[in-house]
PDB file of C-alpha atoms and ligand atoms in Angstrom:
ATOM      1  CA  UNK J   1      18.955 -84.243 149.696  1.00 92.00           C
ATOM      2  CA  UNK J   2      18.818 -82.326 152.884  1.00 95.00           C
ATOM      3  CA  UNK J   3      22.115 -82.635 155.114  1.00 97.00           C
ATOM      4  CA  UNK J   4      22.937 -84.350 158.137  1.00 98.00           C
ATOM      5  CA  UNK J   5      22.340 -82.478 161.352  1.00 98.00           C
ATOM      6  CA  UNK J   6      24.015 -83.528 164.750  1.00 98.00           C
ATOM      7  CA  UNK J   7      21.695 -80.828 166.811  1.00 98.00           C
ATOM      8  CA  UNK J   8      18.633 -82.135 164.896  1.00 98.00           C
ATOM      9  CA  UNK J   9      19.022 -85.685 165.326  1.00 98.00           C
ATOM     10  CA  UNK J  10      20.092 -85.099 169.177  1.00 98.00           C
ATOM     11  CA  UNK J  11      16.524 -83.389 169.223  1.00 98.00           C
ATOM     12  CA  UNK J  12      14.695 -85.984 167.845  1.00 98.00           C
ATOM     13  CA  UNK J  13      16.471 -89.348 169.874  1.00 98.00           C
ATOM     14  CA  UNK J  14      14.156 -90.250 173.047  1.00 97.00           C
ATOM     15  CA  UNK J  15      17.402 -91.280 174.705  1.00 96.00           C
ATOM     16  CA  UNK J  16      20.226 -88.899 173.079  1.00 97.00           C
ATOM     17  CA  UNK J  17      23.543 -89.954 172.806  1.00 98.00           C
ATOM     18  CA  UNK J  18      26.062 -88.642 171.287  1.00 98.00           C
ATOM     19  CA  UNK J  19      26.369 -88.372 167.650  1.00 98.00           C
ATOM     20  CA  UNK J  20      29.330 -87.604 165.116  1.00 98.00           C
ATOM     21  CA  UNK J  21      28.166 -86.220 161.590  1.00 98.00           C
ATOM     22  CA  UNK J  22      31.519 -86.621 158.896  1.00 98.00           C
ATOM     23  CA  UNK J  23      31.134 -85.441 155.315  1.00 98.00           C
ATOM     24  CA  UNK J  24      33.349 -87.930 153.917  1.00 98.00           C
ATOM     25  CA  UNK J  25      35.358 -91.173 155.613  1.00 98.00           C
ATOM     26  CA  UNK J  26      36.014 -94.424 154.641  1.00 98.00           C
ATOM     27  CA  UNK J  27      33.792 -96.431 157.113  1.00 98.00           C
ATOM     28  CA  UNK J  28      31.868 -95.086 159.980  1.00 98.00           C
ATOM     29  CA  UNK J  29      32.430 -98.731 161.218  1.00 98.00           C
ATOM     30  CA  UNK J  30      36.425 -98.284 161.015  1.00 98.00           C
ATOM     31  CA  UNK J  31      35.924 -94.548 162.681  1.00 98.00           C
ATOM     32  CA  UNK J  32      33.494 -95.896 165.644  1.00 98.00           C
ATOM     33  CA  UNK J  33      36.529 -98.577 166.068  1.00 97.00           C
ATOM     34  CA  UNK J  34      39.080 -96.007 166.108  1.00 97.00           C
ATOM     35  CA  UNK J  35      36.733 -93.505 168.577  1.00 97.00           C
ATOM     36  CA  UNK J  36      36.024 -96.739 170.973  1.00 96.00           C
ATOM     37  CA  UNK J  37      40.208 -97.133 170.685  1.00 94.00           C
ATOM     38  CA  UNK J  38      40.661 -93.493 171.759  1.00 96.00           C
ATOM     39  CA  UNK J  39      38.752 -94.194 174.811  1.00 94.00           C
ATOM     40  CA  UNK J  40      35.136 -92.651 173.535  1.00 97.00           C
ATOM     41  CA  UNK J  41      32.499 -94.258 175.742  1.00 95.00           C
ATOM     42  CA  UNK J  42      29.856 -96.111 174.026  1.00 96.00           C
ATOM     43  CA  UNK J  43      26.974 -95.571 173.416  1.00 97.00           C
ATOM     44  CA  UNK J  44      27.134 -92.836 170.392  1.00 98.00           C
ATOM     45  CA  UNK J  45      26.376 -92.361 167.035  1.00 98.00           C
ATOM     46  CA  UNK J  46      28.585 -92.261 164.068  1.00 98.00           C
ATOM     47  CA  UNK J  47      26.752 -90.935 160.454  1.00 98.00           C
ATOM     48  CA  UNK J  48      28.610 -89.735 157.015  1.00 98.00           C
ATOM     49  CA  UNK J  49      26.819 -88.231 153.889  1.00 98.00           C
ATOM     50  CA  UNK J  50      29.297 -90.919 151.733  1.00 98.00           C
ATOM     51  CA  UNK J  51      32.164 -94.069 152.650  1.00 98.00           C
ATOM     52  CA  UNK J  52      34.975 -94.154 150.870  1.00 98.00           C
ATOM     53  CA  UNK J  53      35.712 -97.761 151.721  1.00 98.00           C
ATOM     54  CA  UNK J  54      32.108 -99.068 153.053  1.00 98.00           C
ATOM     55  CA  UNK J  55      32.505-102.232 154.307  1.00 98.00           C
ATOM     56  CA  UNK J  56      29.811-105.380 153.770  1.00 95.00           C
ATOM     57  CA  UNK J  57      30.012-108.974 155.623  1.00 91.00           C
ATOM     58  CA  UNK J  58      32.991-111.310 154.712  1.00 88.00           C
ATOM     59  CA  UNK J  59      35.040-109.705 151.924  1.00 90.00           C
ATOM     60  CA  UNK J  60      32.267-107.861 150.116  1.00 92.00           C
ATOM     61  CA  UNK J  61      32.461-103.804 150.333  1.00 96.00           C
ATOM     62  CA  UNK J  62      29.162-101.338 150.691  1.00 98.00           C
ATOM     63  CA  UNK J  63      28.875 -99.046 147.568  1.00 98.00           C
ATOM     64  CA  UNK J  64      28.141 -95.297 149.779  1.00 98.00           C
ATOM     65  CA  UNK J  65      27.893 -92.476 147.613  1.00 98.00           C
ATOM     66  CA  UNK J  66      25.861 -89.338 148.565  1.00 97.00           C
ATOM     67  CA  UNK J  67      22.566 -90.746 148.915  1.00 96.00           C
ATOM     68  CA  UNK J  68      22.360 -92.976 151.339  1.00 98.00           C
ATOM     69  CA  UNK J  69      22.412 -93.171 154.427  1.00 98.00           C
ATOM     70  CA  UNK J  70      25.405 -94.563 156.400  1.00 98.00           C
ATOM     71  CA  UNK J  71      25.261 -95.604 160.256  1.00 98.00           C
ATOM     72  CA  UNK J  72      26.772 -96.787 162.935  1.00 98.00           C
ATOM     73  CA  UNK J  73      25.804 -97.084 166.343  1.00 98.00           C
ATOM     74  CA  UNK J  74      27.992 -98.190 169.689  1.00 98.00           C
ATOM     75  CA  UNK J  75      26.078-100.104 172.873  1.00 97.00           C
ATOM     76  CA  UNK J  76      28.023-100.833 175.478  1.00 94.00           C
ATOM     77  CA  UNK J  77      28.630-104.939 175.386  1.00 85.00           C
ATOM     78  CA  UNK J  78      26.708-105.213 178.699  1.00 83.00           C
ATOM     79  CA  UNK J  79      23.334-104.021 176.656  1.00 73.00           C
ATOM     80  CA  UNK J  80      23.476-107.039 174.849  1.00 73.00           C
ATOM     81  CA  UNK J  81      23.033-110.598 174.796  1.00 70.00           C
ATOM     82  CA  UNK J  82      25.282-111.721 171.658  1.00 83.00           C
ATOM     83  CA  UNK J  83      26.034-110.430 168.125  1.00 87.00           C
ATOM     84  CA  UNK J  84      23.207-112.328 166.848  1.00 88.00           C
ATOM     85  CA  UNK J  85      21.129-111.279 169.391  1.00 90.00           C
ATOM     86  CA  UNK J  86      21.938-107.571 167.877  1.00 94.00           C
ATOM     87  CA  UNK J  87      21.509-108.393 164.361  1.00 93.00           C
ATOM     88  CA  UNK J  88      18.215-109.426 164.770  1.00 95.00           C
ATOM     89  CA  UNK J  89      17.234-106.436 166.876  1.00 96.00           C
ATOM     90  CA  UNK J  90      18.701-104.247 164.217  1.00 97.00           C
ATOM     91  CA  UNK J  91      16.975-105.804 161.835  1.00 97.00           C
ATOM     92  CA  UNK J  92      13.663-105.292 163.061  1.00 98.00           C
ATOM     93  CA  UNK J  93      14.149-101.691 164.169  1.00 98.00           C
ATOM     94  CA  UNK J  94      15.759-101.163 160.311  1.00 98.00           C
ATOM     95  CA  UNK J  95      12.753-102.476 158.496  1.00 98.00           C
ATOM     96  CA  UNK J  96      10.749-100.398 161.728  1.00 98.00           C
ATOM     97  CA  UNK J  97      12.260 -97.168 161.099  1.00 98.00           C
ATOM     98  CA  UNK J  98      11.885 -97.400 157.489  1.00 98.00           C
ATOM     99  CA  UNK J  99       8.311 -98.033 157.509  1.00 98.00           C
ATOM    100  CA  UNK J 100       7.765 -94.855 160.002  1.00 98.00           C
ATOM    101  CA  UNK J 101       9.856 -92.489 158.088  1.00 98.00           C
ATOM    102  CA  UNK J 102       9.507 -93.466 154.571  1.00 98.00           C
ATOM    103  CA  UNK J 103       6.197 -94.794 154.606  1.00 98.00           C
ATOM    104  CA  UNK J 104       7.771 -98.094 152.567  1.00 98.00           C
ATOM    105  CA  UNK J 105       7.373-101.147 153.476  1.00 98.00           C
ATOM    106  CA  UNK J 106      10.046-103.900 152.879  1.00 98.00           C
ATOM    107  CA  UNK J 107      11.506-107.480 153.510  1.00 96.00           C
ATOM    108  CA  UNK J 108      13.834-108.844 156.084  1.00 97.00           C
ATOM    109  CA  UNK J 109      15.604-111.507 154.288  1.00 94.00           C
ATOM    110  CA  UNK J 110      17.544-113.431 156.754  1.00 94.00           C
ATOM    111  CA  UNK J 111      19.774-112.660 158.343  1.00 92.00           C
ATOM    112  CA  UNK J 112      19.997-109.325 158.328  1.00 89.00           C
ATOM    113  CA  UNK J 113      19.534-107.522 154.904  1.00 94.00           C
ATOM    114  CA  UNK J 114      16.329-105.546 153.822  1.00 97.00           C
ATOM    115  CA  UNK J 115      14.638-105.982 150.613  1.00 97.00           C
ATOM    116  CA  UNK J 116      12.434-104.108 148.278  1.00 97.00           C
ATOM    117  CA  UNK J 117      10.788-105.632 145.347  1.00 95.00           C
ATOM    118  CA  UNK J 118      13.408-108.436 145.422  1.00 93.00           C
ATOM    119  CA  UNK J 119      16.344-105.784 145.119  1.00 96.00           C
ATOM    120  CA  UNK J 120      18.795-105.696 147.969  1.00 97.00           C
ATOM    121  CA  UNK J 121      18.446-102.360 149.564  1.00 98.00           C
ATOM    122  CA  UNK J 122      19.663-101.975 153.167  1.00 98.00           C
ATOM    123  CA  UNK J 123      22.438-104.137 154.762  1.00 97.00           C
ATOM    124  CA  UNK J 124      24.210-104.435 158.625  1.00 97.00           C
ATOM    125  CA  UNK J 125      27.261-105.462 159.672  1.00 96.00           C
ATOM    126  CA  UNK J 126      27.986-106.021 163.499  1.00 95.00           C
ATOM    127  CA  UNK J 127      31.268-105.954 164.809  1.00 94.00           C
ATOM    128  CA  UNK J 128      32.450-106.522 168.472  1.00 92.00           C
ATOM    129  CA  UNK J 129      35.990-105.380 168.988  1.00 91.00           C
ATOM    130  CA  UNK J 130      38.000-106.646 171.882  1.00 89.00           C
ATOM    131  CA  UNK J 131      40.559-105.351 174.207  1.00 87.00           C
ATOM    132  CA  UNK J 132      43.692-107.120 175.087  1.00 88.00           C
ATOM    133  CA  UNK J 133      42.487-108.087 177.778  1.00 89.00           C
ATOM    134  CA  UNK J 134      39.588-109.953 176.343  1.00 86.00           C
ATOM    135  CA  UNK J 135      36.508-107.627 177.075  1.00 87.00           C
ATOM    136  CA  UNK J 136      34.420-105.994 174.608  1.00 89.00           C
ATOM    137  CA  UNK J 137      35.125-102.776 173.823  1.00 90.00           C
ATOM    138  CA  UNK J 138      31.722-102.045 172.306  1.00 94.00           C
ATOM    139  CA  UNK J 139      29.238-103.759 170.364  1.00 96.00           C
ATOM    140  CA  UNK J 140      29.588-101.721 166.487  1.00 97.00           C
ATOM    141  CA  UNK J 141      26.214-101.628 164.621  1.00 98.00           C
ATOM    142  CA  UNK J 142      26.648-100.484 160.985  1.00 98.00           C
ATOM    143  CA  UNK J 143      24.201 -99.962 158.751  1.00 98.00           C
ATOM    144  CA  UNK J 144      23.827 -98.803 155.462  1.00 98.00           C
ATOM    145  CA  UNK J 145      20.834 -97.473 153.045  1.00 98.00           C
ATOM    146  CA  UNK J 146      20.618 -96.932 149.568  1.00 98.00           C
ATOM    147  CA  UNK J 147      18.139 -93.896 149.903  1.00 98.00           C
ATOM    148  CA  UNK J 148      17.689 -93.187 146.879  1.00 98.00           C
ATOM    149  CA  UNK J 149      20.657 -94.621 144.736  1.00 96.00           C
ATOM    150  CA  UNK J 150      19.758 -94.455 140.812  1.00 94.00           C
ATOM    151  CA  UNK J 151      23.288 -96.262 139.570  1.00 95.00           C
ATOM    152  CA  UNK J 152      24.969 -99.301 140.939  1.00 97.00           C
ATOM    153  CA  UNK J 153      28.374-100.762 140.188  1.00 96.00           C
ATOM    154  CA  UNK J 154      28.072-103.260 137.096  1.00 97.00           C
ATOM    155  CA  UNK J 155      28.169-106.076 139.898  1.00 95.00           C
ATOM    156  CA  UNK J 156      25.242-104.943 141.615  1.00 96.00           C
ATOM    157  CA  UNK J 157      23.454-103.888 139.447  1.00 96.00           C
ATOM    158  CA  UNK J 158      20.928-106.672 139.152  1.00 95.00           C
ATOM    159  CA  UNK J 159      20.684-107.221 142.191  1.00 95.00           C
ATOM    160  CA  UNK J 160      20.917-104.124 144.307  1.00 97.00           C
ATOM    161  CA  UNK J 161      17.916-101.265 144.688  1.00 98.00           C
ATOM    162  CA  UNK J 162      16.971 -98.073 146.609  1.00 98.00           C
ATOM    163  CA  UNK J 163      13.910 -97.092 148.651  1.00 98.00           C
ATOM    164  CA  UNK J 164      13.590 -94.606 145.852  1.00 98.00           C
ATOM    165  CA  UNK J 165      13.041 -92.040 148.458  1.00 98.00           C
ATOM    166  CA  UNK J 166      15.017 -88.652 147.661  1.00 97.00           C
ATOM    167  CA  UNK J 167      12.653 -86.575 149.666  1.00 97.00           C
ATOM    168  CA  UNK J 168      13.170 -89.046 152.753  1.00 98.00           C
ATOM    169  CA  UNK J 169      14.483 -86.878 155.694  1.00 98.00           C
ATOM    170  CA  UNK J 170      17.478 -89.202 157.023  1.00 98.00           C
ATOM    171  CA  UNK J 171      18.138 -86.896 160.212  1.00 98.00           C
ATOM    172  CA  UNK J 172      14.493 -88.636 161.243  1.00 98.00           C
ATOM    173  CA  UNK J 173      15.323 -91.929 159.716  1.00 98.00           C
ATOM    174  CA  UNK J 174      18.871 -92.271 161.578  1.00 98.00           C
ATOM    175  CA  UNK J 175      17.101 -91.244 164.860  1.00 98.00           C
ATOM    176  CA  UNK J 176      13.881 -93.299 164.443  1.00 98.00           C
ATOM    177  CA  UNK J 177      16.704 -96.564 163.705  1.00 98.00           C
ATOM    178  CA  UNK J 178      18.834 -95.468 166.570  1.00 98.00           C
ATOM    179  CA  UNK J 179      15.430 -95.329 168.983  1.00 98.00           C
ATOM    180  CA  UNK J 180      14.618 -98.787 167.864  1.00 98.00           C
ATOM    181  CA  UNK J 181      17.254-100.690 168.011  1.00 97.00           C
ATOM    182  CA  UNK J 182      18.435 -99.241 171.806  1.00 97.00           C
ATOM    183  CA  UNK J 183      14.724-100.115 172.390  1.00 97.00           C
ATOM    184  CA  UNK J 184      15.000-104.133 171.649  1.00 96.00           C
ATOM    185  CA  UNK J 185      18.155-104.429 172.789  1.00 94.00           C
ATOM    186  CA  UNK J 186      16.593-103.282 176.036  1.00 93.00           C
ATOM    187  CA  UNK J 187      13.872-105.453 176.153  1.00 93.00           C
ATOM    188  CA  UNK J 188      13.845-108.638 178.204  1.00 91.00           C
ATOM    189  CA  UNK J 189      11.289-110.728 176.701  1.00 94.00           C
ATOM    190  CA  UNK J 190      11.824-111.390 172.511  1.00 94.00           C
ATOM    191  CA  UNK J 191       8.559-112.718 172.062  1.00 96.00           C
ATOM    192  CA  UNK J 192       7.705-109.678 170.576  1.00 97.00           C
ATOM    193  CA  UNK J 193      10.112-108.611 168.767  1.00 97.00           C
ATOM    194  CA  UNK J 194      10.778-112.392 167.439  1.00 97.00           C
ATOM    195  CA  UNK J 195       7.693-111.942 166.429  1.00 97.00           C
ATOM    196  CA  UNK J 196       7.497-108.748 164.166  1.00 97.00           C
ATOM    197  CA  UNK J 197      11.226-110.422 162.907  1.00 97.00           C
ATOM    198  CA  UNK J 198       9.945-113.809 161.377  1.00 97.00           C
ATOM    199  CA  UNK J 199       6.437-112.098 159.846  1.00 97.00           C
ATOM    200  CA  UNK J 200       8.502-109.526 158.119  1.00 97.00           C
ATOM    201  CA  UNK J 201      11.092-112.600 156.610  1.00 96.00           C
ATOM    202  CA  UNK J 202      10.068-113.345 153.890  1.00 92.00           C
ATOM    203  CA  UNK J 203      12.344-116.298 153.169  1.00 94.00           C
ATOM    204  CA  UNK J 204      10.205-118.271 155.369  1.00 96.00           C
ATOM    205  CA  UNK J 205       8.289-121.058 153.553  1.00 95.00           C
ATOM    206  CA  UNK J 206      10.532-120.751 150.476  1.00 94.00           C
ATOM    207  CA  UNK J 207      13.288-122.974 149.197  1.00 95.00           C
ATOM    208  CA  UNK J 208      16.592-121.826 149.655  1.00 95.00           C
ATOM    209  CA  UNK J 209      20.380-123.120 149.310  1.00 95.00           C
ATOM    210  CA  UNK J 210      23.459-122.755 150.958  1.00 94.00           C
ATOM    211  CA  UNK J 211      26.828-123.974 151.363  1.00 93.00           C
ATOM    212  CA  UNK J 212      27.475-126.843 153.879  1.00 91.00           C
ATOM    213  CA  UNK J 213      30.984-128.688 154.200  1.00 90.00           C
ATOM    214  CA  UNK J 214      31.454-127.873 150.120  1.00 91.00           C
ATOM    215  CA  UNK J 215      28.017-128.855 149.037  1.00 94.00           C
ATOM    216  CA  UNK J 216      25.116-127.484 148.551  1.00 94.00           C
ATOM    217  CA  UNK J 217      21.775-127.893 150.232  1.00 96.00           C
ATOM    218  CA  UNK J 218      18.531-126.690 149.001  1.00 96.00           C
ATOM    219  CA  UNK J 219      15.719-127.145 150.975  1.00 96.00           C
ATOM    220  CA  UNK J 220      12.817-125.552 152.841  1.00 96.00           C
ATOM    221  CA  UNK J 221      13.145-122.593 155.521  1.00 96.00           C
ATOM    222  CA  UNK J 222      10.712-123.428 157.708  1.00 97.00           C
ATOM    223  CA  UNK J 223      11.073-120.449 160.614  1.00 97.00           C
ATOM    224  CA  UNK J 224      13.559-118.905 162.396  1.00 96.00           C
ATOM    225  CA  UNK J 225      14.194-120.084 166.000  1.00 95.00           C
ATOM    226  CA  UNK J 226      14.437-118.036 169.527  1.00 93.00           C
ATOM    227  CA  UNK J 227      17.849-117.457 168.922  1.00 91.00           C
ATOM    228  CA  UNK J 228      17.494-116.105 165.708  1.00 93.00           C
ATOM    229  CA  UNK J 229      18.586-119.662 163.878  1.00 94.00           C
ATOM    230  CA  UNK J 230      17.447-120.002 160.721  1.00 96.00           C
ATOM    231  CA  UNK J 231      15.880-123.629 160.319  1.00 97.00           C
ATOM    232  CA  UNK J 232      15.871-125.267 157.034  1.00 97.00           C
ATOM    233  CA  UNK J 233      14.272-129.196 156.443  1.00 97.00           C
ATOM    234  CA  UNK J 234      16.559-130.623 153.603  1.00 97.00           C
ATOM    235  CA  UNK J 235      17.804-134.194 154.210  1.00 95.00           C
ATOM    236  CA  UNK J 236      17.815-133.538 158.208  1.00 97.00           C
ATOM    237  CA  UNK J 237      16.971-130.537 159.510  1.00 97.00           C
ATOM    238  CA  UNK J 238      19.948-127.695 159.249  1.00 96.00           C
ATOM    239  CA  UNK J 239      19.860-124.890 162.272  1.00 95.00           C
ATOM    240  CA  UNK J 240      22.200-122.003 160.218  1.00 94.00           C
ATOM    241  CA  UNK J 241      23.696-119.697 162.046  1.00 88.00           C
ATOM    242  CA  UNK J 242      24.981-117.116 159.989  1.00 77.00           C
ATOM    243  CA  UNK J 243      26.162-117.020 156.248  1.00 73.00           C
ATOM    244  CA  UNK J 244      23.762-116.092 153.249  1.00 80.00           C
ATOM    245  CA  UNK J 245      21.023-118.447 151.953  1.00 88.00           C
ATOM    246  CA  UNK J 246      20.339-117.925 147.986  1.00 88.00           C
ATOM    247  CA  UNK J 247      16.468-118.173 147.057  1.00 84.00           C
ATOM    248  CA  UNK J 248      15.043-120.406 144.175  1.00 70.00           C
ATOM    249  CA  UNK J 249      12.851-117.756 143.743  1.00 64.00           C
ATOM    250  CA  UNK J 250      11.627-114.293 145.017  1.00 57.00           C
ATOM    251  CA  UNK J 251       8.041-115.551 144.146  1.00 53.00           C
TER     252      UNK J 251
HETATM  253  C1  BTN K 301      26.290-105.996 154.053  1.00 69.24           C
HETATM  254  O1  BTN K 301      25.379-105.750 153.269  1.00 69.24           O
HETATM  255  O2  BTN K 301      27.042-106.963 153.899  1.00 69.24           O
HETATM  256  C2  BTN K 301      26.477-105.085 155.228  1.00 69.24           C
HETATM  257  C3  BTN K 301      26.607-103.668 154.795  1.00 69.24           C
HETATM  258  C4  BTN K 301      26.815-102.723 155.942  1.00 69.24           C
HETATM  259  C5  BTN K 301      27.126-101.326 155.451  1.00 69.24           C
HETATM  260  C6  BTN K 301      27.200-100.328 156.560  1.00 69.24           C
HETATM  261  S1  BTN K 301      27.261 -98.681 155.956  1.00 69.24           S
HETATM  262  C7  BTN K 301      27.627 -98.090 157.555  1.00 69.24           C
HETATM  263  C8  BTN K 301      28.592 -99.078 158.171  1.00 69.24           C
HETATM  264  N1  BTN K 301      29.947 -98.757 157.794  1.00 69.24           N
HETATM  265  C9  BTN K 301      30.489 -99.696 157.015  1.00 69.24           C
HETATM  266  O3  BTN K 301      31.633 -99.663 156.536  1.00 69.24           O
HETATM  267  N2  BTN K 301      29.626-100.691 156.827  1.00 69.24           N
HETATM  268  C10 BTN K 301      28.373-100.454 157.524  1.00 69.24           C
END
């Protein structure tokens, strides 16, 4: 797999910023934290060939090794409306960039993980650090691809997959995501991108479960709202915020 390249990916942003390149660390998440701590000015660009300690939502971790691709990306708090506000926009510009670099196209299951052929291969976390004084220090964008992964953890492994991509340059991928997502987080009107967000879901019109208050509810996803709610018709109808849904089905 062909390096990471600072200079090259520089070249190829519309609207550079700078970008950090590590061979190894245990979260480019933790080291955009520690960089926004030191007093870096957002925006930039943190990348690393592997993660020692990649980190997933909640208490799950992010399996890194050499072939994926591992990303995170500072705005300054001003350039966006709220965390889920981001999510969604990186969402969109994650399944966006993969499409125009890999030539693959895959699922958005909501909230904000991608899927390909019902196999869990690209996830975000967003993270908004605060200062003492309660400002934002930065709004943190992490996200990671399994490029072309062939072994996964034992418990993963049924449910985790790659793009399959080897070949896939990620200097153009990382760029193309980075492009994107400053691009909808710039935008004023959603429509659009709300749009390209719910016909790329494909949980939408299945039936799904989650946890509420203990118990769980299955019932239909019926679309996901403005703010980037998902809405599910059960016994009433449930407006979810964040958490995970599980599908009855990938069919
Ligand atoms: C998830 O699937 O729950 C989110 C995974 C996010 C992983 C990325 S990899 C780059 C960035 N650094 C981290 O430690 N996590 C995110």
């Amino acid at each position: 797999m062909k390096p990471l390249n600072p200079e090259e990916i520089t070249a190829l942003l519309a609207d550079p910023v700078p970008v950090y390149v590590l061979k190894e660390t245990a979260s480019t998440n933790l080291y955009a934290k520690q960089l926004l701590e030191d007093g870096t000015e957002a925006p930039f660009l943190v990348l690393a060939e592997k993660q020692t300690a990649g980190r997933g939502r909640g208490t799950h971790t992010f399996f890194s090794p050499e072939s994926g691709l591992y990303f995170t990306l500072v705005i300054r708090p001003d350039d966006a409306a709220d965390i889920t506000a981001v999510t969604i926009a990186a969402a969109a510009a994650l399944y966006e960039a993969v499409e125009m670099t890999a030539g693959i196209r895959c699922d958005i299951k909501w909230i904000n993980d991608l899927y390909l052929n019902g196999r869990k291969t690209a996830g975000i976390l967003c993270e908004a650090p605060w200062r003492s004084d309660g400002t934002l220090r930065g709004i943190i964008i992490g996200i990671g691809v399994n490029v072309a992964q062939k072994e996964f953890p034992e418990e993963i492994r049924e449910t985790a997959g790659s793009l399959g991509a080897p070949d896939l340059d990620r200097n153009r991928l990382a760029a193309c995501l980075a492009d994107r997502i400053m691009h909808w987080c710039s935008v004023q009107d959603r429509t659009e991108l709300m749009d390209l967000y719910r016909s790329r879901s494909f949980v939408l019109g299945k039936t799904v479960s989650f946890v509420r208050d203990g118990r769980t509810v299955t019932g239909k996803a019926v679309t996901v709202d403005d703010r980037g709610s998902l809405i599910v018709e059960a016994d009433r109808i449930y407006e979810l915020d964040s958490g995970e849904v599980s599908l009855k089905s990938w069919q």
